[in-house]
């Protein structure tokens, strides 16, 4: 509302239907056992374990397994010539498509490895780039228990530079070394590679996204989307593409989640052409995905996302708030 202070606006956001759903489903996790005494309570649908009511969470894998047993009201399933995977949709969310089990186990393992080893490699930027500059071979350094240390010039001055906004950023003044290589008696800024790896939250492929300005910065160095990933996205985007047109991805954002992380409700509205879909590939642990409406006040639809599932969002659905509750 016009004239609201930031705290007031934040308080208002806490009262929305979308935020209430986020809080509700954030409780979805197995309880930690205390000693030998484990909870005897029912785990709830989907193995929540905390007694929460998950009966309204849609499980597309269960619907797929049920075969022709009928679909809940508001959910549709379609077949597409030349596309050999099942496609589900919501009748009141045009442009949204859910493809359960789109990737095989081998494909999932391959893309998990690429996401951890290859995709954070420069010139791709990560959430660590602003603090440490380009970091090469982070996964390998973490596996080898290396330490990232700051390299100083011979006169003891730090090496740094400024970006186009005048903000100080680090150049190539950090490197990985063995713990035994740190000179005794000298103070170095240092961080364990394992710590940095746990702090990895996102990396950007192709055209680089500037999070501070919420737009794509074509001036930043970048490589094109890897051919194999582009081919996968092109194939999976078929259900959401206008007839006779091909999907050509130019940018991708890889999000990394720790067990307690969530992705708050948001709208992906930075691209100029909303007829082209967002292709979202899920890898790793199961979570609850929330698909809302065009305002945060609309009650979102909750559904399970499992490793290997793919979600497409195009057209009107690009205007819908969505996020991962857990």
Short mmCIF file of N, CA and C in Angstrom, two decimals, residues 2 4 6 21 28 64 96 122 126 209 223 239 250 281 298 319:
data_model
loop_
_atom_site.label_atom_id
_atom_site.label_comp_id
_atom_site.label_asym_id
_atom_site.label_seq_id
_atom_site.Cartn_x
_atom_site.Cartn_y
_atom_site.Cartn_z
N UNK A 2 0.44 2.29 -0.68
CA UNK A 2 1.22 3.51 -0.79
C UNK A 2 1.45 4.09 0.61
N UNK A 4 3.35 2.82 2.99
CA UNK A 4 3.74 1.86 4.01
C UNK A 4 5.24 1.90 4.23
N UNK A 6 8.84 0.03 5.30
CA UNK A 6 9.33 -1.31 4.98
C UNK A 6 8.93 -2.33 6.03
N UNK A 21 1.26 -20.64 3.92
CA UNK A 21 1.55 -21.97 3.38
C UNK A 21 3.03 -22.31 3.53
N UNK A 28 7.52 -29.68 7.43
CA UNK A 28 7.58 -31.03 6.85
C UNK A 28 9.02 -31.53 6.87
N UNK A 64 0.39 -40.96 -11.18
CA UNK A 64 0.89 -41.70 -12.33
C UNK A 64 0.79 -43.21 -12.08
N UNK A 96 1.31 -24.11 -17.04
CA UNK A 96 2.06 -24.90 -16.07
C UNK A 96 1.98 -26.38 -16.45
N UNK A 122 34.27 -20.69 -13.18
CA UNK A 122 34.31 -19.43 -13.93
C UNK A 122 34.41 -19.70 -15.43
N UNK A 126 28.97 -17.23 -9.05
CA UNK A 126 28.23 -17.84 -7.95
C UNK A 126 28.02 -16.79 -6.86
N UNK A 209 23.18 -13.30 -14.65
CA UNK A 209 22.13 -12.52 -14.01
C UNK A 209 22.74 -11.67 -12.91
N UNK A 223 30.09 -18.08 -20.82
CA UNK A 223 30.07 -19.12 -21.85
C UNK A 223 28.63 -19.41 -22.21
N UNK A 239 6.26 -29.47 -24.44
CA UNK A 239 4.83 -29.31 -24.10
C UNK A 239 4.40 -27.86 -23.91
N UNK A 250 19.19 -19.45 -23.20
CA UNK A 250 20.32 -18.53 -23.20
C UNK A 250 20.93 -18.34 -21.82
N UNK A 281 14.47 -28.08 -13.45
CA UNK A 281 14.88 -29.47 -13.26
C UNK A 281 15.22 -29.68 -11.79
N UNK A 298 -3.51 -15.25 -2.84
CA UNK A 298 -4.17 -16.46 -3.33
C UNK A 298 -3.52 -17.69 -2.70
N UNK A 319 3.34 -15.27 -14.38
CA UNK A 319 2.93 -14.20 -13.48
C UNK A 319 2.54 -14.71 -12.10
#
